[in-house]
Coordinates of C-alpha atoms in Angstrom, one line a residue:
X1 CA 108.9 75.0 114.1
X2 CA 107.5 74.8 111.1
X3 CA 110.0 75.5 108.4
X4 CA 108.9 77.8 106.1
X5 CA 108.8 76.9 103.0
X6 CA 109.5 78.7 99.6
X7 CA 106.5 79.1 97.4
X8 CA 105.7 78.8 93.7
X9 CA 104.5 82.6 91.9
X10 CA 102.3 82.8 89.2
X11 CA 103.4 85.8 86.6
X12 CA 99.6 87.6 87.3
X13 CA 99.7 87.1 91.4
X14 CA 102.8 87.2 93.1
X15 CA 104.2 85.1 96.1
X16 CA 103.5 87.8 99.6
X17 CA 105.3 87.3 102.8
X18 CA 103.4 89.7 105.5
X19 CA 105.8 90.2 108.6
X20 CA 104.0 90.2 111.5
X21 CA 105.9 91.7 114.4
X22 CA 104.2 90.6 118.1
X23 CA 105.5 91.7 121.7
X24 CA 102.6 89.8 124.5
X25 CA 99.6 91.0 122.5
X26 CA 97.9 87.4 122.4
X27 CA 94.8 88.9 121.2
X28 CA 94.9 91.7 118.9
X29 CA 97.5 89.6 117.2
X30 CA 94.9 86.8 116.2
X31 CA 92.6 89.5 115.1
X32 CA 95.5 91.0 113.2
X33 CA 96.0 87.5 110.9
X34 CA 91.9 87.4 111.0
X35 CA 92.1 90.3 108.9
X36 CA 95.1 89.1 107.1
X37 CA 93.3 86.0 106.3
X38 CA 90.5 88.0 105.3
X39 CA 92.5 89.3 102.6
X40 CA 91.3 85.8 100.2
X41 CA 94.8 87.4 98.4
X42 CA 95.2 84.6 94.5
X43 CA 98.1 84.2 94.8
X44 CA 100.6 81.9 97.2
X45 CA 100.7 83.9 100.9
X46 CA 102.7 83.1 104.0
X47 CA 103.0 84.4 106.9
X48 CA 106.0 84.8 109.2
X49 CA 105.6 85.7 113.1
X50 CA 107.9 87.2 115.4
X51 CA 107.8 87.0 119.1
X52 CA 109.8 89.7 120.3
X53 CA 111.2 89.4 124.3
X54 CA 108.5 87.2 124.3
X55 CA 107.5 83.1 123.5
X56 CA 106.9 81.5 121.2
X57 CA 103.6 81.1 120.2
X58 CA 103.4 78.0 118.3
X59 CA 100.0 76.5 118.1
X60 CA 99.2 79.9 115.8
X61 CA 99.8 77.8 113.0
X62 CA 96.8 75.8 113.2
X63 CA 94.9 78.0 114.3
X64 CA 95.5 79.7 111.0
X65 CA 96.3 76.9 107.9
X66 CA 95.2 79.2 105.4
X67 CA 97.9 81.7 106.6
X68 CA 100.7 79.3 105.9
X69 CA 102.1 80.3 109.7
X70 CA 105.6 80.3 110.2
X71 CA 106.4 81.9 114.1
X72 CA 109.7 82.4 114.8
X73 CA 111.7 84.6 117.8
X74 CA 114.0 87.9 117.1
X75 CA 117.1 86.8 116.0
X76 CA 118.4 90.7 116.3
X77 CA 118.0 94.3 118.3
X78 CA 115.3 93.6 120.5
X79 CA 112.5 95.9 118.9
X80 CA 110.4 96.7 115.5
X81 CA 112.9 97.1 113.4
X82 CA 115.4 93.5 114.7
X83 CA 112.1 92.1 113.9
X84 CA 110.7 93.4 110.9
X85 CA 114.4 92.1 109.6
X86 CA 114.5 88.4 111.2
X87 CA 110.9 88.4 109.1
X88 CA 112.4 89.3 105.7
X89 CA 115.5 87.3 106.0
X90 CA 113.5 84.8 106.6
X91 CA 111.0 85.0 103.4
X92 CA 111.6 84.0 100.0
X93 CA 108.3 85.7 98.2
X94 CA 109.1 87.9 95.6
X95 CA 106.8 90.4 97.4
X96 CA 107.5 91.5 101.6
X97 CA 104.5 93.0 103.7
X98 CA 104.2 94.2 107.1
X99 CA 101.4 94.4 109.4
X100 CA 102.0 95.0 113.8
X101 CA 100.0 92.9 116.0
X102 CA 97.8 95.9 116.7
X103 CA 96.6 97.0 113.2
X104 CA 94.1 95.7 110.8
X105 CA 94.3 95.0 107.3
X106 CA 91.0 95.4 105.6
X107 CA 89.3 93.6 102.6
X108 CA 90.7 94.7 99.5
X109 CA 93.6 96.1 100.8
X110 CA 97.0 92.9 99.4
X111 CA 95.0 92.8 96.0
X112 CA 94.3 96.6 95.3
X113 CA 98.2 96.8 96.4
X114 CA 99.5 94.4 93.8
X115 CA 97.0 95.5 91.2
X116 CA 98.5 99.0 91.4
X117 CA 102.4 97.1 91.5
X118 CA 101.8 95.3 88.0
X119 CA 100.2 99.1 86.7
X120 CA 104.2 99.7 87.3
X121 CA 106.7 97.1 86.8
X122 CA 109.6 99.3 87.0
X123 CA 107.8 100.6 91.6
X124 CA 110.1 99.2 93.9
X125 CA 107.4 99.6 97.3
X126 CA 103.6 100.3 97.1
X127 CA 102.0 102.0 100.8
X128 CA 98.1 102.9 101.3
X129 CA 96.1 105.6 103.2
X130 CA 95.0 104.8 106.8
X131 CA 91.5 104.7 108.8
X132 CA 92.8 105.7 112.8
X133 CA 90.7 104.7 115.3
X134 CA 90.8 106.0 118.8
X135 CA 89.0 105.4 121.7
X136 CA 86.2 104.0 119.5
X137 CA 86.3 106.8 116.7
X138 CA 87.1 106.4 113.0
X139 CA 89.5 109.2 111.1
X140 CA 90.4 108.9 107.5
X141 CA 93.8 109.9 106.2
X142 CA 94.7 109.9 103.1
X143 CA 97.3 111.4 101.2
X144 CA 95.4 112.5 98.1
X145 CA 98.6 111.4 95.5
X146 CA 98.8 108.3 94.0
X147 CA 103.0 108.6 94.0
X148 CA 104.5 109.6 96.5
X149 CA 107.9 111.7 95.8
X150 CA 110.8 112.5 97.8
X151 CA 109.5 116.0 98.3
X152 CA 106.9 114.9 99.8
X153 CA 108.3 113.3 102.5
X154 CA 110.6 115.6 103.2
X155 CA 107.8 118.1 103.6
X156 CA 106.1 115.7 106.2
X157 CA 106.0 112.8 107.6
X158 CA 102.9 111.5 105.7
X159 CA 101.9 109.1 108.4
X160 CA 99.0 107.6 106.3
X161 CA 102.0 106.1 104.9
X162 CA 102.5 102.8 108.4
X163 CA 104.6 100.6 107.3
X164 CA 101.3 98.3 108.3
X165 CA 100.4 99.6 104.9
X166 CA 103.4 98.9 103.0
X167 CA 104.7 95.8 100.0
X168 CA 107.5 96.6 99.0
X169 CA 109.2 94.2 96.1
X170 CA 112.0 91.7 98.2
X171 CA 114.6 91.6 96.0
X172 CA 114.5 95.4 96.3
X173 CA 114.3 95.7 99.7
X174 CA 117.3 93.9 100.5
X175 CA 119.8 94.6 97.8
X176 CA 118.6 98.2 96.9
X177 CA 116.1 99.7 99.9
X178 CA 118.4 97.9 102.5
X179 CA 116.8 96.5 105.4
X180 CA 115.5 98.7 108.6
X181 CA 118.2 100.0 109.9
X182 CA 118.3 99.1 113.6
X183 CA 120.0 101.8 115.1
X184 CA 117.5 104.4 115.2
X185 CA 116.9 105.0 118.9
X186 CA 113.5 103.1 120.5
X187 CA 113.4 101.6 117.7
X188 CA 111.2 105.2 116.5
X189 CA 110.9 105.9 112.4
X190 CA 111.8 103.3 110.7
X191 CA 108.8 103.5 108.5
X192 CA 110.3 107.5 107.4
X193 CA 113.1 106.8 107.3
X194 CA 113.0 103.7 105.2
X195 CA 110.3 105.3 103.2
X196 CA 112.9 108.4 102.8
X197 CA 115.4 105.8 101.3
X198 CA 113.0 104.1 98.9
X199 CA 111.9 107.6 98.0
X200 CA 115.4 108.1 97.3
X201 CA 115.8 106.0 94.2
X202 CA 111.7 106.4 92.8
X203 CA 108.7 107.4 93.3
X204 CA 106.1 105.4 95.3
X205 CA 103.1 104.2 94.6
X206 CA 100.0 105.1 96.5
X207 CA 97.0 103.4 96.6
X208 CA 94.6 106.5 98.4
X209 CA 92.1 104.8 99.6
X210 CA 92.3 103.6 103.5
X211 CA 92.5 99.9 103.1
X212 CA 94.4 99.9 106.9
X213 CA 92.8 100.1 110.7
X214 CA 95.9 101.6 112.7
X215 CA 95.0 101.4 116.3
X216 CA 95.6 104.6 118.9
X217 CA 95.9 104.6 122.4
X218 CA 96.8 102.7 125.1
X219 CA 98.3 99.7 123.2
X220 CA 101.0 101.2 122.1
X221 CA 103.7 101.1 123.8
X222 CA 106.3 104.4 122.6
X223 CA 102.6 106.9 123.5
X224 CA 104.3 108.4 126.4
X225 CA 108.2 108.1 125.1
X226 CA 109.3 111.6 125.1
X227 CA 113.1 110.5 125.5
X228 CA 112.9 107.5 122.6
X229 CA 110.8 110.0 120.1
X230 CA 113.9 113.4 121.0
X231 CA 116.5 110.7 120.4
X232 CA 114.3 109.2 117.2
X233 CA 114.1 113.2 115.7
X234 CA 118.2 113.8 116.3
X235 CA 118.6 110.4 114.7
X236 CA 117.0 111.2 111.7
X237 CA 118.3 114.5 111.1
X238 CA 121.9 113.9 111.3
X239 CA 120.4 111.0 109.2
X240 CA 118.4 112.5 106.5
X241 CA 119.9 116.4 106.5
X242 CA 117.7 117.2 103.7
X243 CA 114.7 117.3 106.3
X244 CA 116.3 120.5 106.9
X245 CA 116.2 122.0 103.7
X246 CA 112.5 122.2 103.3
X247 CA 111.4 125.3 105.9
X248 CA 108.0 123.5 106.0
X249 CA 110.0 120.0 107.2
X250 CA 112.5 121.8 109.5
X251 CA 109.5 123.2 111.0
X252 CA 107.7 120.4 111.7
X253 CA 110.3 118.3 113.5
X254 CA 112.2 120.9 115.4
X255 CA 108.2 121.6 116.7
X256 CA 108.3 117.4 117.4
X257 CA 111.2 117.8 119.5
X258 CA 110.4 121.0 120.8
X259 CA 106.7 119.1 122.2
X260 CA 109.1 116.7 123.5
X261 CA 111.1 118.8 125.5
X262 CA 108.1 120.4 127.1
X263 CA 106.9 116.4 127.7
X264 CA 109.7 116.2 129.4
X265 CA 109.6 119.5 131.5
X266 CA 112.6 121.0 129.9
X267 CA 110.7 124.3 130.1
X268 CA 113.4 126.3 128.3
X269 CA 114.5 124.2 125.9
X270 CA 111.0 123.8 124.5
X271 CA 110.8 127.4 124.5
X272 CA 113.9 127.6 122.9
X273 CA 113.6 124.8 120.2
X274 CA 109.8 126.6 120.0
X275 CA 111.1 129.9 118.4
X276 CA 113.8 128.1 116.1
X277 CA 110.5 126.4 114.7
X278 CA 109.3 130.1 114.4
X279 CA 111.9 131.4 112.4
X280 CA 111.2 128.5 109.8
X281 CA 107.2 128.2 109.4
X282 CA 105.6 131.1 111.9
X283 CA 102.9 128.7 111.0
X284 CA 103.4 125.7 112.3
X285 CA 101.2 124.8 115.1
X286 CA 104.0 122.4 117.5
X287 CA 105.2 125.4 118.0
X288 CA 102.2 126.7 119.4
X289 CA 101.8 123.0 121.2
X290 CA 105.4 123.0 123.0
X291 CA 104.6 126.6 124.2
X292 CA 101.3 125.7 125.8
X293 CA 102.6 122.8 127.3
X294 CA 106.1 124.1 128.6
X295 CA 103.3 126.6 129.8
X296 CA 101.6 123.8 132.1
X297 CA 98.5 122.2 130.3
X298 CA 99.5 118.2 130.3
X299 CA 100.4 117.3 127.1
X300 CA 98.0 113.9 127.8
X301 CA 94.9 116.1 127.2
X302 CA 97.3 118.1 124.1
X303 CA 97.3 114.2 123.2
X304 CA 93.9 112.8 123.4
X305 CA 92.4 115.5 121.5
X306 CA 95.0 115.1 119.0
X307 CA 93.9 111.9 118.2
X308 CA 90.1 112.2 118.1
X309 CA 90.3 113.8 115.0
X310 CA 93.2 111.3 113.8
X311 CA 96.4 113.0 114.2
X312 CA 99.2 113.2 115.9
X313 CA 102.0 115.8 117.0

């Protein structure tokens, strides 16, 4: 195992560690690492690739020497949360970025984020927007703002603030915002949880350009795990009860829970949650989608239609 060397820093271009969790996707992982290498970042850059329940590939450092790669096993809770935390704690850079092994940074992503942080020295986290790729079709998801407030995240998950877009000040992530919570069922919604915690402290700086390509489809390990999705939503409502303070935000989550219930064949529970959803916001389309699935429409068909437009449930 190659030891991680603490990089020097410069006033203009702070050091960055990219944490890349991976699980049995070697070809996609290499595409991800190649895209990071093509950033041409001017400051010190190193990469920690965390192998989760998979054999560590010691040869990666030689394939991508410009990334100063350290390969390590996930020595914490299995899954994304534990893998991210393993990488964070291995890093020594000023800034920590995430990139999943099935996503790709687009040119200029890291440079744009560091410039945004320099323009606002008090900022603790900066994100970008995304382009979703599904079955060869790309859909751009923009936030429409350069500052994301807590109220935004209570009303909407804001899917464009994907985990692979996030760049944190490491000191604040560890000592202020806090590490990624490893107790979330299945490690799902861990990115929304950390975004809410960050936004409780101060607004999130956002570069509203599609600078990360996110792959949706069969590569996801969670697409059909409706039980985990339902449990994670329940966990989020318990951990962040202020989500229920906003009718639009509450209806969105209740509608997602209704859809999960319907996808699992729990027709009565789904219809009950759909009614609760409409009571909070009669315009919430997830209540209708859940009702359709409860009446026999395939959840996979619904997801496919949504994904083709860069949307999820």
